[in-house]
JSON list of C-alpha atoms in Angstrom, two decimals:
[
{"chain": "A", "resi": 7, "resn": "UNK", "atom": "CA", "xyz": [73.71, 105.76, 115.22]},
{"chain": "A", "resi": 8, "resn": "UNK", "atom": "CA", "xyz": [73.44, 107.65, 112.05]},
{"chain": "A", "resi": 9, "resn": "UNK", "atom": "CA", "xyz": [75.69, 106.22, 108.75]},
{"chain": "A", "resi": 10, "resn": "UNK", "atom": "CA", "xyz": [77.51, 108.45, 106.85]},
{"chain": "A", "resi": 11, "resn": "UNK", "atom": "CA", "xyz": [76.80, 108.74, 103.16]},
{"chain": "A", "resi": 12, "resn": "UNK", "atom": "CA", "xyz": [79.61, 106.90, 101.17]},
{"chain": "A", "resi": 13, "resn": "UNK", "atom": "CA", "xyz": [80.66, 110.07, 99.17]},
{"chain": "A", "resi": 14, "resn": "UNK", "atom": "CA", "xyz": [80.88, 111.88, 102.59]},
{"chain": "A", "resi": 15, "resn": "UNK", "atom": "CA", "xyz": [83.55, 109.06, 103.63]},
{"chain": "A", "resi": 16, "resn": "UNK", "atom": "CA", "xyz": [85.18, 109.01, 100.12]},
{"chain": "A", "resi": 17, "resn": "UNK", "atom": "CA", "xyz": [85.88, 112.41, 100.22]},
{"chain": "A", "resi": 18, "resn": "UNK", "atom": "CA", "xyz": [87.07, 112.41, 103.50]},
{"chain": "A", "resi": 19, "resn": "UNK", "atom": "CA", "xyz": [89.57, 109.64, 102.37]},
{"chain": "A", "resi": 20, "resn": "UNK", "atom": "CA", "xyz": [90.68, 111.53, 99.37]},
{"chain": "A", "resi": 21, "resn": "UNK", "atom": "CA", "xyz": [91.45, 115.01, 101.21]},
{"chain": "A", "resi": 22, "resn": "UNK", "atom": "CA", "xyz": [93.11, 113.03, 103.81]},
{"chain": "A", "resi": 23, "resn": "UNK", "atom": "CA", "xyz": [95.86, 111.39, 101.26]},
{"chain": "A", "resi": 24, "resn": "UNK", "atom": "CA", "xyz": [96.04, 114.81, 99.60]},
{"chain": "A", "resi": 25, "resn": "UNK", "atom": "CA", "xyz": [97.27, 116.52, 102.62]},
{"chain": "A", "resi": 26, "resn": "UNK", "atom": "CA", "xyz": [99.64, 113.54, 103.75]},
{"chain": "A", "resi": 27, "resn": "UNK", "atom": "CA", "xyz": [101.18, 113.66, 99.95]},
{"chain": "A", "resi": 28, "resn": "UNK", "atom": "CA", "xyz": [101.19, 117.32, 100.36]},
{"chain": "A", "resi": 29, "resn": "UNK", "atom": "CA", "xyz": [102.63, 117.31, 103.61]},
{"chain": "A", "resi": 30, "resn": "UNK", "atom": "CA", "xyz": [105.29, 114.57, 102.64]},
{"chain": "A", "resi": 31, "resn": "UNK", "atom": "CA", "xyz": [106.61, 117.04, 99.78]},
{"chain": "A", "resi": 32, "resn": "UNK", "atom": "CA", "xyz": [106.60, 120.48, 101.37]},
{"chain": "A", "resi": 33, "resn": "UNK", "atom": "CA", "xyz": [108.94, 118.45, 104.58]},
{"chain": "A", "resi": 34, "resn": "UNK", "atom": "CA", "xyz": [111.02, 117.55, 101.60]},
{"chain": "A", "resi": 35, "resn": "UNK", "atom": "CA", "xyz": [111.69, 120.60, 99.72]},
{"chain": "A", "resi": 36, "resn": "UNK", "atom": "CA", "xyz": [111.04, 122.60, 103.17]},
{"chain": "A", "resi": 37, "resn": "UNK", "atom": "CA", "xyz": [114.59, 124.31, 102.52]},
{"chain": "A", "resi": 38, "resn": "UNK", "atom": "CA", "xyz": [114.99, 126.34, 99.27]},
{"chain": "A", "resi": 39, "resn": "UNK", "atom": "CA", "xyz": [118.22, 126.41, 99.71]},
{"chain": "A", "resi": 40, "resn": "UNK", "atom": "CA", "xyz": [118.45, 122.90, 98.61]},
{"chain": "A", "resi": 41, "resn": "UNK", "atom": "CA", "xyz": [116.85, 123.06, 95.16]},
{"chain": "A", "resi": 42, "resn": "UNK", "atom": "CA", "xyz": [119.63, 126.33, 94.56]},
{"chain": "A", "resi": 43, "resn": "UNK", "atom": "CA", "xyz": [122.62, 123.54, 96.24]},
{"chain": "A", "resi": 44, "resn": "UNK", "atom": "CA", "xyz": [121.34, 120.78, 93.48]},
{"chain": "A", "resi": 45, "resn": "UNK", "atom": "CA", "xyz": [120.78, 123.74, 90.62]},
{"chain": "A", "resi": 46, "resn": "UNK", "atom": "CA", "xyz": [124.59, 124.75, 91.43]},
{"chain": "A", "resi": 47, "resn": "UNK", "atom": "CA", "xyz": [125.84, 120.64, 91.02]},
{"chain": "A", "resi": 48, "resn": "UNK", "atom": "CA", "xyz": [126.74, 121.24, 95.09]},
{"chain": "A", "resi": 49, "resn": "UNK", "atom": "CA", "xyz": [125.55, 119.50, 98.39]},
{"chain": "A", "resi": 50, "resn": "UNK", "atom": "CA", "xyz": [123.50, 121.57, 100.33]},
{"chain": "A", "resi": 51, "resn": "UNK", "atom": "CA", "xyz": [125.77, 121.73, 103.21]},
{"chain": "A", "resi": 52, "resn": "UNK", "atom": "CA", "xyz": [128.29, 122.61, 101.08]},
{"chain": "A", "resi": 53, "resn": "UNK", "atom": "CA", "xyz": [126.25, 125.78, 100.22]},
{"chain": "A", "resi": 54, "resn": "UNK", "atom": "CA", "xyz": [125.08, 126.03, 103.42]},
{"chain": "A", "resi": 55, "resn": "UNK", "atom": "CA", "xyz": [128.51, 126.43, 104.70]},
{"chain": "A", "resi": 56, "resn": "UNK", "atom": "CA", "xyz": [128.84, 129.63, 102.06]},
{"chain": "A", "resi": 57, "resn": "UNK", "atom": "CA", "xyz": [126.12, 131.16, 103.40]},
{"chain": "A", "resi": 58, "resn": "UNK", "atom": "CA", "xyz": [126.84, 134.21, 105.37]},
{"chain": "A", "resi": 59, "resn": "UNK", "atom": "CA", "xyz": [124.29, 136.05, 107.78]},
{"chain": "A", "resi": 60, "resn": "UNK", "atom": "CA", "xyz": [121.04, 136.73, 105.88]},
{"chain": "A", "resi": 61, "resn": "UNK", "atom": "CA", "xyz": [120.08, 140.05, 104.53]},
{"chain": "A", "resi": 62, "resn": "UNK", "atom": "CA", "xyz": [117.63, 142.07, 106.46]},
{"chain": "A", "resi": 63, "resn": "UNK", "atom": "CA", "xyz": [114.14, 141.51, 105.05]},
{"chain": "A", "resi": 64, "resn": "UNK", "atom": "CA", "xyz": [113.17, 143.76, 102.11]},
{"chain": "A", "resi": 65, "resn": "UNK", "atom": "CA", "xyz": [116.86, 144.59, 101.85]},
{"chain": "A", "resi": 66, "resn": "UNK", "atom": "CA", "xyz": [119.50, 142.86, 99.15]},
{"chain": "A", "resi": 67, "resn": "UNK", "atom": "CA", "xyz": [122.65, 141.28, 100.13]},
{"chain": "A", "resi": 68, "resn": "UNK", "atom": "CA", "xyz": [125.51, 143.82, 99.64]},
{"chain": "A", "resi": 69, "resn": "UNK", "atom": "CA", "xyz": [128.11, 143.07, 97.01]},
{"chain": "A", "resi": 70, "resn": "UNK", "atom": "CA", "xyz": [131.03, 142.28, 99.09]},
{"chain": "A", "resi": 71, "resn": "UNK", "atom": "CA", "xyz": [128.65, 139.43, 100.43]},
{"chain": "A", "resi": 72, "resn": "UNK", "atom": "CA", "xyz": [127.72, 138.44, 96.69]},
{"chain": "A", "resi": 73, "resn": "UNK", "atom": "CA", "xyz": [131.59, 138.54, 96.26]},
{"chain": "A", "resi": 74, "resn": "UNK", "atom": "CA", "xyz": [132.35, 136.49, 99.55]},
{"chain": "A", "resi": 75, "resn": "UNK", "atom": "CA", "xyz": [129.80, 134.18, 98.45]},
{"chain": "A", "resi": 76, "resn": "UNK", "atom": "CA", "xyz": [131.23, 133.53, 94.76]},
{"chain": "A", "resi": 77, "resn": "UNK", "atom": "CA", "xyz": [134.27, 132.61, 96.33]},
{"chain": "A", "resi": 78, "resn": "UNK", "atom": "CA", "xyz": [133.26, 130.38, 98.60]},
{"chain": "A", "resi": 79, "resn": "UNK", "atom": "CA", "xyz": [131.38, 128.52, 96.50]},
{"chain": "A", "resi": 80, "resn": "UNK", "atom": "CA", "xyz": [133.48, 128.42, 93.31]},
{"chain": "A", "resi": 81, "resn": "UNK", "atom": "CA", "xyz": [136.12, 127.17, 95.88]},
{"chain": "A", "resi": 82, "resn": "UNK", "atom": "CA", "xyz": [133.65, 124.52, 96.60]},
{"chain": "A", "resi": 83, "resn": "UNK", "atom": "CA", "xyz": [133.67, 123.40, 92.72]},
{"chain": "A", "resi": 84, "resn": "UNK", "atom": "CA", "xyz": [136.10, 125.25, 90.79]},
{"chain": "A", "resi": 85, "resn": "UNK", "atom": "CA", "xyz": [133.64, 124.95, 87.28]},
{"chain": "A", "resi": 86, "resn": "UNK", "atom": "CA", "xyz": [131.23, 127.63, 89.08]},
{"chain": "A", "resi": 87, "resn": "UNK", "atom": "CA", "xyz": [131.34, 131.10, 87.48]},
{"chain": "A", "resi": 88, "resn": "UNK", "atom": "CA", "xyz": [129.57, 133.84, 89.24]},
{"chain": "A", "resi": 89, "resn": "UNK", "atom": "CA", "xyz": [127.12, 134.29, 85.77]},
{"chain": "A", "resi": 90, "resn": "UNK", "atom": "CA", "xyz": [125.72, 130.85, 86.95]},
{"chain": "A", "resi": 91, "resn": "UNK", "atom": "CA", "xyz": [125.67, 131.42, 90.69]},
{"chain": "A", "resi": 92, "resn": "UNK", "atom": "CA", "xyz": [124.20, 134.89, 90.20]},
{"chain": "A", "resi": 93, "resn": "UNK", "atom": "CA", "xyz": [121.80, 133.29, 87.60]},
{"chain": "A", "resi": 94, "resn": "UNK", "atom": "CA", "xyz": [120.39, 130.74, 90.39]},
{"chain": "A", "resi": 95, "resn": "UNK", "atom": "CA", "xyz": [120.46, 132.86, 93.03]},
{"chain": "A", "resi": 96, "resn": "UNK", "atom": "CA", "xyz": [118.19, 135.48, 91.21]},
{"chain": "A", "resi": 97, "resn": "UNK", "atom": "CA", "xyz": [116.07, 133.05, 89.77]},
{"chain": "A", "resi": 98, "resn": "UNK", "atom": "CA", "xyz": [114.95, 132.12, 93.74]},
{"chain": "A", "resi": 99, "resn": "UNK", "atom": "CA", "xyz": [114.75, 135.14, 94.34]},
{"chain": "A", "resi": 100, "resn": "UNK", "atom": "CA", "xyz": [110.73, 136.46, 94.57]},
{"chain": "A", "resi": 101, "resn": "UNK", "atom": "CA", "xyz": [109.74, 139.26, 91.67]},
{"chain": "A", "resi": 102, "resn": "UNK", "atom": "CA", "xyz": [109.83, 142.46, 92.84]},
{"chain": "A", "resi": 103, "resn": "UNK", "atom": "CA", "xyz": [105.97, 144.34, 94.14]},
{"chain": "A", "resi": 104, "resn": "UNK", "atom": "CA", "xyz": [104.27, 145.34, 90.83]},
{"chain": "A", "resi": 105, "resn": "UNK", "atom": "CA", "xyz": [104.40, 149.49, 91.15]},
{"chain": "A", "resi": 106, "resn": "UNK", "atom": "CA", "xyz": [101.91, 151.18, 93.12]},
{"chain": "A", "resi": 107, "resn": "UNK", "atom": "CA", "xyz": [99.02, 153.16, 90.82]}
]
C-alpha cells in the first residue's frame, strides 16, 4: 500500500474545512431576503409576509407593487419610510449589464 505524502493529506484536510465553513455560511444567509428583513429592523417573516408575487425575470416590479409593498411593511413598523425601504431594496438589487460596444 502506497502512503500519501503529508502535504497531500494536509491539503486535503484544509479544503475539506473550507468547504464545510463555506457550506455552513451560504445555508445561513441562503435567503437574501433575510439580510434586507434585518437591514429594515424587521423579522424576515414579517417581510416575507409583504412580499407579493415576484417580478418576471429581467423585468422590475411595477409601482403599484412598490406602493403595496411600502404599506405593508411600514404597517409592520410604523418608523419605515419608503426612502429607506426603497434604499434597501435597491441596494440588493444586482447593477444593471454594462452597455453593449
Amino acid at each position: 500500500m502506497k502512503v500519501l505524502p503529508k502535504i497531500f493529506l494536509v491539503n486535503v484536510i484544509v479544503l475539506s474545512f473550507a468547504a464545510v465553513t463555506t457550506s455552513a455560511a451560504v445555508a445561513q444567509r441562503a435567503n437574501p431576503m433575510d439580510g434586507v428583513a434585518e437591514q429594515l429592523g424587521l423579522e424576515p417573516a414579517q417581510l416575507q409576509s409583504c412580499l407579493g408575487e415576484p417580478p418576471a425575470p429581467g423585468t422590475r416590479p411595477s409601482e403599484a407593487d412598490r406602493t403595496a409593498l411600502i404599506a405593508c411593511l411600514t404597517g409592520q413598523d410604523g418608523s419605515l419610510t419608503a426612502e429607506k425601504i426603497d434604499a434597501v431594496m435597491g441596494a440588493m438589487r444586482p447593477p444593471p449589464p454594462p452597455p453593449k460596444q
